[in-house]
PDB file of C-alpha atoms and ligand atoms in Angstrom:
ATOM      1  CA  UNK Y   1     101.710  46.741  71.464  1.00  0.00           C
ATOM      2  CA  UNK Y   2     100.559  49.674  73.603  1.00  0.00           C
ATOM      3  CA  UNK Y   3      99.311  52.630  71.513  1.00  0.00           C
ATOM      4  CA  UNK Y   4     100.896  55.912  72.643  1.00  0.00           C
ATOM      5  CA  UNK Y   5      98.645  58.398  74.226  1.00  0.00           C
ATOM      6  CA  UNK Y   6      95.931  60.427  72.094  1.00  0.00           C
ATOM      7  CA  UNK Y   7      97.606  63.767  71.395  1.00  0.00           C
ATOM      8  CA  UNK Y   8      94.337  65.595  69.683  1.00  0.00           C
ATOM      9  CA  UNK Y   9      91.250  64.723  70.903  1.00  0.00           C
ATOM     10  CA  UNK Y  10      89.746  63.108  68.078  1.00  0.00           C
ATOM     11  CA  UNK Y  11      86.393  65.327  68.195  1.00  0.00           C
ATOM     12  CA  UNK Y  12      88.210  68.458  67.567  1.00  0.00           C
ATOM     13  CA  UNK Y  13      86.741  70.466  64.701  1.00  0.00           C
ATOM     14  CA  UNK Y  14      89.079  73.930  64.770  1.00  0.00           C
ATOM     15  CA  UNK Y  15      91.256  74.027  62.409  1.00  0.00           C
ATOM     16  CA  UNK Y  16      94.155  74.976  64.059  1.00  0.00           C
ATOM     17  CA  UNK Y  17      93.740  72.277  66.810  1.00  0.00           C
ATOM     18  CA  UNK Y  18      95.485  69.764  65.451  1.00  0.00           C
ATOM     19  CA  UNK Y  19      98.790  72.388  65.952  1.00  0.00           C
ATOM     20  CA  UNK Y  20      97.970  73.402  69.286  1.00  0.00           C
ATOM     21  CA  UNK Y  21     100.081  71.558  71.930  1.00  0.00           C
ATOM     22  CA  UNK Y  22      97.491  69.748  74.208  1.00  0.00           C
ATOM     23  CA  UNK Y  23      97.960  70.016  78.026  1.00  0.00           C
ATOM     24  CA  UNK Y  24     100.143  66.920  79.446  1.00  0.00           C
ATOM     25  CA  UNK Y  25     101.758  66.474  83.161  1.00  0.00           C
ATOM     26  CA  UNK Y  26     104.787  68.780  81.924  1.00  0.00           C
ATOM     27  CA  UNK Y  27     102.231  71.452  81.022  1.00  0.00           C
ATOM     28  CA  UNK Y  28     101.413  74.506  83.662  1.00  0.00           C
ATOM     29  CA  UNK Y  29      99.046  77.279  83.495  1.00  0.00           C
ATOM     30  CA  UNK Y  30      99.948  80.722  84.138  1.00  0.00           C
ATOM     31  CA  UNK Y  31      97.597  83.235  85.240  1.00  0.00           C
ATOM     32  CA  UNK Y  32      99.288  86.722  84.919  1.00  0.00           C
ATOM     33  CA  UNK Y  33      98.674  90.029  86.748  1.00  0.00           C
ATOM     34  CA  UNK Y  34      94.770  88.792  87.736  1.00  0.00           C
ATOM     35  CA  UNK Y  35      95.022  91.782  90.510  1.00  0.00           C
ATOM     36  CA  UNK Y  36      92.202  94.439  91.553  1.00  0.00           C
ATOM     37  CA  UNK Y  37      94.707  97.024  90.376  1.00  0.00           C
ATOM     38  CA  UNK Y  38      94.006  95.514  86.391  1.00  0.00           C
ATOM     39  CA  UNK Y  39      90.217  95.452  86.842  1.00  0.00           C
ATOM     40  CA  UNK Y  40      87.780  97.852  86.174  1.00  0.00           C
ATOM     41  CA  UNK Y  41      87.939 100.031  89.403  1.00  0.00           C
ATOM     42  CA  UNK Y  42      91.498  99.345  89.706  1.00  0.00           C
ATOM     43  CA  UNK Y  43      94.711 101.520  89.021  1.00  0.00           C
ATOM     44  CA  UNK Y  44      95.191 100.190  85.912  1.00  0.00           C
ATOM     45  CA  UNK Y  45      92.076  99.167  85.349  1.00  0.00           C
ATOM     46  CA  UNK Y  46      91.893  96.911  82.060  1.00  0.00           C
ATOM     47  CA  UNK Y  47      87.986  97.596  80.186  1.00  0.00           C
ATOM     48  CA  UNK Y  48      85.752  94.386  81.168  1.00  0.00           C
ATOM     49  CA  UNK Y  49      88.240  92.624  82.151  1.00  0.00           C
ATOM     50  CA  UNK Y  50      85.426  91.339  85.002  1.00  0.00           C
ATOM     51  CA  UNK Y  51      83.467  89.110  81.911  1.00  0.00           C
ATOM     52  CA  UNK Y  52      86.778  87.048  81.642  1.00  0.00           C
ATOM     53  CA  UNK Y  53      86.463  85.811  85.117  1.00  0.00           C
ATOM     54  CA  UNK Y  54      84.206  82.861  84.455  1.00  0.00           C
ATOM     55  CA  UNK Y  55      86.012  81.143  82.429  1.00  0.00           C
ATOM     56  CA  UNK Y  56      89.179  81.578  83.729  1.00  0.00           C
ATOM     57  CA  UNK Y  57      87.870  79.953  86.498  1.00  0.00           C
ATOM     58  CA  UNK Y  58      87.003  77.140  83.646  1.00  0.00           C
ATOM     59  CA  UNK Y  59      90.754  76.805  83.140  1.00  0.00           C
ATOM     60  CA  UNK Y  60      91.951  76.969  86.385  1.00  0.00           C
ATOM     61  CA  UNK Y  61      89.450  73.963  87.567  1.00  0.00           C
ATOM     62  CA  UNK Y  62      90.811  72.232  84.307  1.00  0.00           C
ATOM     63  CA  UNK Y  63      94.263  72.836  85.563  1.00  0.00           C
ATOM     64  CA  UNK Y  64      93.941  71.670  88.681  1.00  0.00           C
ATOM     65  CA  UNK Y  65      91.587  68.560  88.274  1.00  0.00           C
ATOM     66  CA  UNK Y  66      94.676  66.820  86.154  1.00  0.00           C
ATOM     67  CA  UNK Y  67      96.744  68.061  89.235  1.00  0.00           C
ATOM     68  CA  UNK Y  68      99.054  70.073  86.179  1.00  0.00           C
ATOM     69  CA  UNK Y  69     100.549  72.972  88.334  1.00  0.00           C
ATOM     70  CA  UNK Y  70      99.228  76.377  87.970  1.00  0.00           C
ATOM     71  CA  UNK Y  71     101.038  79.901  88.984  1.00  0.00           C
ATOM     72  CA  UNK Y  72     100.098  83.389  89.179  1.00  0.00           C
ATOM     73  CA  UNK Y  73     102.281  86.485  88.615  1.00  0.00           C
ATOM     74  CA  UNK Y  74     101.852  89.523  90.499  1.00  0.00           C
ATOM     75  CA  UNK Y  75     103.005  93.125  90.868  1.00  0.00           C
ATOM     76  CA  UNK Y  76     104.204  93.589  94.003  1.00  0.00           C
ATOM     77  CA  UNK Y  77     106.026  97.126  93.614  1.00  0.00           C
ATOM     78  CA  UNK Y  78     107.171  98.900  96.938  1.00  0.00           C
ATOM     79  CA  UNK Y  79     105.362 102.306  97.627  1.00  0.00           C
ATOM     80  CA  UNK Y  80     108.150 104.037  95.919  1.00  0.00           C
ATOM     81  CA  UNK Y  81     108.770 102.204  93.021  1.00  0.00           C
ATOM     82  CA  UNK Y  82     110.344 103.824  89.704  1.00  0.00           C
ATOM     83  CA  UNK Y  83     107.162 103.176  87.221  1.00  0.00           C
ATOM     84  CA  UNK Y  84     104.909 105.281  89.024  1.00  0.00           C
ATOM     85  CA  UNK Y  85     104.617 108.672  88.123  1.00  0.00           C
ATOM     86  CA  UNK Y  86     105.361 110.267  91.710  1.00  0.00           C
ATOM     87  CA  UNK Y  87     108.794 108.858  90.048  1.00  0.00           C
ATOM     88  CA  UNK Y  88     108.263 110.259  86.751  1.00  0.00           C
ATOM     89  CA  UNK Y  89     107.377 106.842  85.805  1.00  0.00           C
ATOM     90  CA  UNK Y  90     104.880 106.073  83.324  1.00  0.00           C
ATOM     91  CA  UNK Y  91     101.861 104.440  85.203  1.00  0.00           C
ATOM     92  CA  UNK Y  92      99.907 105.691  88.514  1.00  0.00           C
ATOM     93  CA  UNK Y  93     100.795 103.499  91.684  1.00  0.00           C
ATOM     94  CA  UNK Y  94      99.662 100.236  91.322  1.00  0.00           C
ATOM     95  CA  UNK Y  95     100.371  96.419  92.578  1.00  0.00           C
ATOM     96  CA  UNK Y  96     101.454  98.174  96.033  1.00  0.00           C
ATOM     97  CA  UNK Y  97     102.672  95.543  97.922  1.00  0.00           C
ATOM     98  CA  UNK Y  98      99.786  94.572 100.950  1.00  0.00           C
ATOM     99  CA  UNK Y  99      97.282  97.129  99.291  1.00  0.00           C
ATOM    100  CA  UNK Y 100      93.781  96.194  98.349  1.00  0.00           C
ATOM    101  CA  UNK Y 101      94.866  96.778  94.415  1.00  0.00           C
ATOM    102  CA  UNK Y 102      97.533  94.387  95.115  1.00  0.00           C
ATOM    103  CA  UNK Y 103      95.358  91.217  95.708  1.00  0.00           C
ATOM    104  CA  UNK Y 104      94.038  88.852  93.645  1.00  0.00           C
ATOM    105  CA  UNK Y 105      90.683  89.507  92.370  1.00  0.00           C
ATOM    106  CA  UNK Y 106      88.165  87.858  94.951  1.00  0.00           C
ATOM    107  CA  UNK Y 107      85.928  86.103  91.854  1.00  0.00           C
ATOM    108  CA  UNK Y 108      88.637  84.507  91.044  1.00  0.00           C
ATOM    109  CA  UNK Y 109      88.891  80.623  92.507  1.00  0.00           C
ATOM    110  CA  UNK Y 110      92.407  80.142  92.824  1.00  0.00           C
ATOM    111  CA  UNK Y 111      93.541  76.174  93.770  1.00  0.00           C
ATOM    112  CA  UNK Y 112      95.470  75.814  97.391  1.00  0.00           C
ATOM    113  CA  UNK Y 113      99.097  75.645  96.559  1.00  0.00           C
ATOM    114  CA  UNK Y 114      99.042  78.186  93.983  1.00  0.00           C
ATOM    115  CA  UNK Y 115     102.544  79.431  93.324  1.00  0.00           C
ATOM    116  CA  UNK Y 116     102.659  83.200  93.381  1.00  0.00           C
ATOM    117  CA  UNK Y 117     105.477  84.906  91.848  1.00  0.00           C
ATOM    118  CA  UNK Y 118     105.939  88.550  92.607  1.00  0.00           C
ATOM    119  CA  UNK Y 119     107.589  90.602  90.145  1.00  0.00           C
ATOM    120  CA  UNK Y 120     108.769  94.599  90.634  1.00  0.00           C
ATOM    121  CA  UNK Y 121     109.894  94.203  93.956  1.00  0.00           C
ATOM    122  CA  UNK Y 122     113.409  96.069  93.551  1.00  0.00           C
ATOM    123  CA  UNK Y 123     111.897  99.893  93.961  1.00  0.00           C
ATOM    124  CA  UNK Y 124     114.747 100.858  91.288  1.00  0.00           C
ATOM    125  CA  UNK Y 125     113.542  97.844  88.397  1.00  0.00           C
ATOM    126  CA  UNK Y 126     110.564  97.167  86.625  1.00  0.00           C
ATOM    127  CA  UNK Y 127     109.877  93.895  85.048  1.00  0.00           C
ATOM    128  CA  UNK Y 128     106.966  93.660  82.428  1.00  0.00           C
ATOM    129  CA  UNK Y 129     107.808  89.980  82.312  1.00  0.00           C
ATOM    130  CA  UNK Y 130     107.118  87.464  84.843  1.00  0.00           C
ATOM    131  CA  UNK Y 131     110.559  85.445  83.911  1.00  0.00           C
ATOM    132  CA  UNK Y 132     112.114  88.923  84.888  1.00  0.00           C
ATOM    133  CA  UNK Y 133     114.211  88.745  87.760  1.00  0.00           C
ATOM    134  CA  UNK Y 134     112.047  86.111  89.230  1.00  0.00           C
ATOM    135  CA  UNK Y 135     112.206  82.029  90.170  1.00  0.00           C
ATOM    136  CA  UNK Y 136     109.476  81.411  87.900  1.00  0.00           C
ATOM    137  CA  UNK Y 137     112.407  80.051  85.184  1.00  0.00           C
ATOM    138  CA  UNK Y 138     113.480  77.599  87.927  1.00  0.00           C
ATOM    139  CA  UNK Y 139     110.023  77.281  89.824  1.00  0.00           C
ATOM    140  CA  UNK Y 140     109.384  75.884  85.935  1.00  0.00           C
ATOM    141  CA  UNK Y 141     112.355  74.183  85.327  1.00  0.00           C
ATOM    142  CA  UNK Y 142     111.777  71.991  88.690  1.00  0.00           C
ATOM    143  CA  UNK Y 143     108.247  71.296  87.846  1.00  0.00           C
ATOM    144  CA  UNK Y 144     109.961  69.576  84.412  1.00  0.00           C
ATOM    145  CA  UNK Y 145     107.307  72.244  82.108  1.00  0.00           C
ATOM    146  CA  UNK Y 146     107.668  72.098  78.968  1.00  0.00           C
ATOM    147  CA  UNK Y 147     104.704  73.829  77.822  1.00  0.00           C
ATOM    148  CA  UNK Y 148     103.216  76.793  79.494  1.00  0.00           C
ATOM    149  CA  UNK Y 149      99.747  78.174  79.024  1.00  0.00           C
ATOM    150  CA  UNK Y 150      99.313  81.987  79.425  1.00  0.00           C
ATOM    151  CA  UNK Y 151      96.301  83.943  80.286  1.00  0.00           C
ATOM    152  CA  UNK Y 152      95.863  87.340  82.278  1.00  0.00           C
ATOM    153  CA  UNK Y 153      96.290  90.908  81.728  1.00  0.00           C
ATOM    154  CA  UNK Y 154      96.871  92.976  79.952  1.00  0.00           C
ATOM    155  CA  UNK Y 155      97.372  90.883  76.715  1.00  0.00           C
ATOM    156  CA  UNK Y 156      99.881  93.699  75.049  1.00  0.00           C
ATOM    157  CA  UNK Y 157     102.113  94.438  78.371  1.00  0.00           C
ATOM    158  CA  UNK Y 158     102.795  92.447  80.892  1.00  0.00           C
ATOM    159  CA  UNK Y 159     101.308  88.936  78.977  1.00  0.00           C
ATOM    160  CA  UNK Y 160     102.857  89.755  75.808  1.00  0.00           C
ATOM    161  CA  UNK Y 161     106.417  90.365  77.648  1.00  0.00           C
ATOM    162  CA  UNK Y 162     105.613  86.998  79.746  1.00  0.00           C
ATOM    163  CA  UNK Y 163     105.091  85.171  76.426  1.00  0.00           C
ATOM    164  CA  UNK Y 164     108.300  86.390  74.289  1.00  0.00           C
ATOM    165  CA  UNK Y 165     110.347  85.598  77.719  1.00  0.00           C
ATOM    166  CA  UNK Y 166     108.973  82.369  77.527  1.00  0.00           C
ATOM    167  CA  UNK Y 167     109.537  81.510  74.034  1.00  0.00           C
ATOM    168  CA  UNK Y 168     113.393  82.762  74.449  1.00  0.00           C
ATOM    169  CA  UNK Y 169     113.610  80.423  77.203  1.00  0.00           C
ATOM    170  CA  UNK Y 170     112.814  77.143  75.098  1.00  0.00           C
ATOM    171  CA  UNK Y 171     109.371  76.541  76.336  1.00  0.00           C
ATOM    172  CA  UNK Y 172     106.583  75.772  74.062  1.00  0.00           C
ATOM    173  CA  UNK Y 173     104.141  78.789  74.813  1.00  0.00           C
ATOM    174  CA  UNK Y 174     100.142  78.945  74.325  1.00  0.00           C
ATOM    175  CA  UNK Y 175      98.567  82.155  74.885  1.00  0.00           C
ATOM    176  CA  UNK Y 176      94.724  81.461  75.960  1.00  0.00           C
ATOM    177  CA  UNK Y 177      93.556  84.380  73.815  1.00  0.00           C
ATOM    178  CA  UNK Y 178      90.261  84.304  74.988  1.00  0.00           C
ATOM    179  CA  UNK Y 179      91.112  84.683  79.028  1.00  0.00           C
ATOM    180  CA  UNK Y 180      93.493  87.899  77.977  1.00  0.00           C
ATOM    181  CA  UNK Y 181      92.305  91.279  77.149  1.00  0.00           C
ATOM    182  CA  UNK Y 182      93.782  94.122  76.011  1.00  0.00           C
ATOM    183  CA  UNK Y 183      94.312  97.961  78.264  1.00  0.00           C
ATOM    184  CA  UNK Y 184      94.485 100.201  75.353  1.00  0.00           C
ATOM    185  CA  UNK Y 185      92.770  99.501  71.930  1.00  0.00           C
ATOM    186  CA  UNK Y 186      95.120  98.033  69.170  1.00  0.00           C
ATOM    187  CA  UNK Y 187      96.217 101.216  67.182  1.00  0.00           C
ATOM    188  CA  UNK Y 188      96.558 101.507  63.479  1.00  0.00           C
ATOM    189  CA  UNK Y 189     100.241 100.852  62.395  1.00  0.00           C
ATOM    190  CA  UNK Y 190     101.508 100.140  65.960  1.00  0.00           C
ATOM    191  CA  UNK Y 191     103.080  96.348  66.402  1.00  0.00           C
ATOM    192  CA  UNK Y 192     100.121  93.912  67.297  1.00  0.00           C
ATOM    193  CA  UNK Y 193     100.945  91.888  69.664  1.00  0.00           C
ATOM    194  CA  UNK Y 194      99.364  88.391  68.725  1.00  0.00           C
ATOM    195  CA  UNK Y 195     101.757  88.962  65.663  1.00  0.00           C
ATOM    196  CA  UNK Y 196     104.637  89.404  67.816  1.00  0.00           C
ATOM    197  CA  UNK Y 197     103.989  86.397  69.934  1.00  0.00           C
ATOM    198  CA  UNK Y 198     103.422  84.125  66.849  1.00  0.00           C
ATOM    199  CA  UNK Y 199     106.294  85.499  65.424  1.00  0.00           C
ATOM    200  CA  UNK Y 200     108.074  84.765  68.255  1.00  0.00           C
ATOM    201  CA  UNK Y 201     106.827  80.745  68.035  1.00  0.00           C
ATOM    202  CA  UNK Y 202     103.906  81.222  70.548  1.00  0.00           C
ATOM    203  CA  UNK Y 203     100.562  79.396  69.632  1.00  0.00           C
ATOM    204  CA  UNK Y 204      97.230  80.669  69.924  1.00  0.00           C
ATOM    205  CA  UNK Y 205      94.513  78.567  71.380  1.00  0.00           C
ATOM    206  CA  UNK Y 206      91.403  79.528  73.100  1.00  0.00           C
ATOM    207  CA  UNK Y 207      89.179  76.715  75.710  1.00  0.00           C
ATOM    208  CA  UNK Y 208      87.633  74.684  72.786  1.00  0.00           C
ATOM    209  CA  UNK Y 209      90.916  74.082  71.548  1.00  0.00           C
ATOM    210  CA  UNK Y 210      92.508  72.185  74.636  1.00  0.00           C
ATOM    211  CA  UNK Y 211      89.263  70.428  75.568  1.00  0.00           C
ATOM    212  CA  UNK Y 212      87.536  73.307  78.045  1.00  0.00           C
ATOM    213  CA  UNK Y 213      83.517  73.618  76.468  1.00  0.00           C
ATOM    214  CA  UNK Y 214      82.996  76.869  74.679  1.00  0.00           C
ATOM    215  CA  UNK Y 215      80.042  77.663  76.857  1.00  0.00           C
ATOM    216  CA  UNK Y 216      81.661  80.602  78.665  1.00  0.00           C
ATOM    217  CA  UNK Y 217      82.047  82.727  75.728  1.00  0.00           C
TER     218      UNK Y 217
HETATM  219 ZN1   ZN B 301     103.807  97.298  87.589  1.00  0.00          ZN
END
């Protein structure tokens, strides 16, 4: 008799590993918002966000070694777009479509075939969640995922959003919470968002957990 695949690796010592979905061929990773415009320098710059970079890359190579797909969610707002404040939004212009802010960060080592999904292109909607009025549902759906693995920034807006979305949607979600970071500190009383994404049925897992070597952290 054949034994069915290994679904832990067996030299796992965390303690929450054993509950941790492992990554499979209906796995993708998804790399959110990883734009100039969220690092330091940037619009919306998120603190440090530059010391995250290496091991991203970790994941990414991990990713894409297995040949399990990998996407990346952008803002790609139109110069006039309703969240900025010249539109008595609530952020300064950012993720301008074509503008230096608007690219990828250049550290990053992103796999050919990437699939980019650009989100806040209507000038009169904004959409904190990359499922929002997107194809990455279907991009998803075709690439038969069940489980998607989250990283990016920031970890209580536009990640958090992506996460929920996901979880609504049916999918199994793992938020890599050591490739996300938050913009603004975690204030007392206000709603944490690692709560609301386990609440919501979302794992948390950082690299040692799905088999990546701590030695980025
Ligand atoms: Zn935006």
């Amino acid at each position: 008799m054949k034994l069915s695949k290994q679904a832990f690796p067996s030299d796992s010592s965390h303690p929450y590993s054993s509950t941790v979905p492992q990554p499979d061929q209906q796995s993708a990773l998804l790399l959110v918002d990883l734009q100039n415009d969220l690092f330091p320098g940037g619009a919306l710059a998120v603190p440090e966000a530059n010391s995250l970079i290496p091991l991203i890359n970790a994941y990414i190579k991990h990713f894409s070694r297995q040949g399990w797909p990998i996407l990346a969610t952008r803002d790609w707002h139109p110069a006039n777009h309703r969240s900025f404040t010249e539109q008595q939004g609530p952020w300064p212009a950012h993720g301008v479509q074509g503008s230096r802010g608007a690219q990828f960060h250049s550290d990053l080592v992103l796999p050919p075939g990437m699939m980019v999904i650009s989100k806040g292109t209507d000038p009169k909607k904004d959409s904190t969640s990359g499922f929002d009025g997107t194809s990455l549902a279907d991009r998803l759906e075709d690439l038969n995922v069940q489980t998607l693995y989250v990283l990016g920034l920031p970890t209580e807006h536009c990640v958090k959003h992506t996460v929920l979305d996901g979880c609504q949607r049916g999918l199994q979600v793992v938020l890599l919470t050591d490739a996300t970071k938050r913009r603004e500190p975690q204030q007392d009383g206000s709603p944490n968002a690692l709560q609301e994404m386990t609440d919501a049925g979302a794992w948390l897992a950082n690299s040692s957990d799905i088999g990546i070597p701590a030695i980025f952290h």
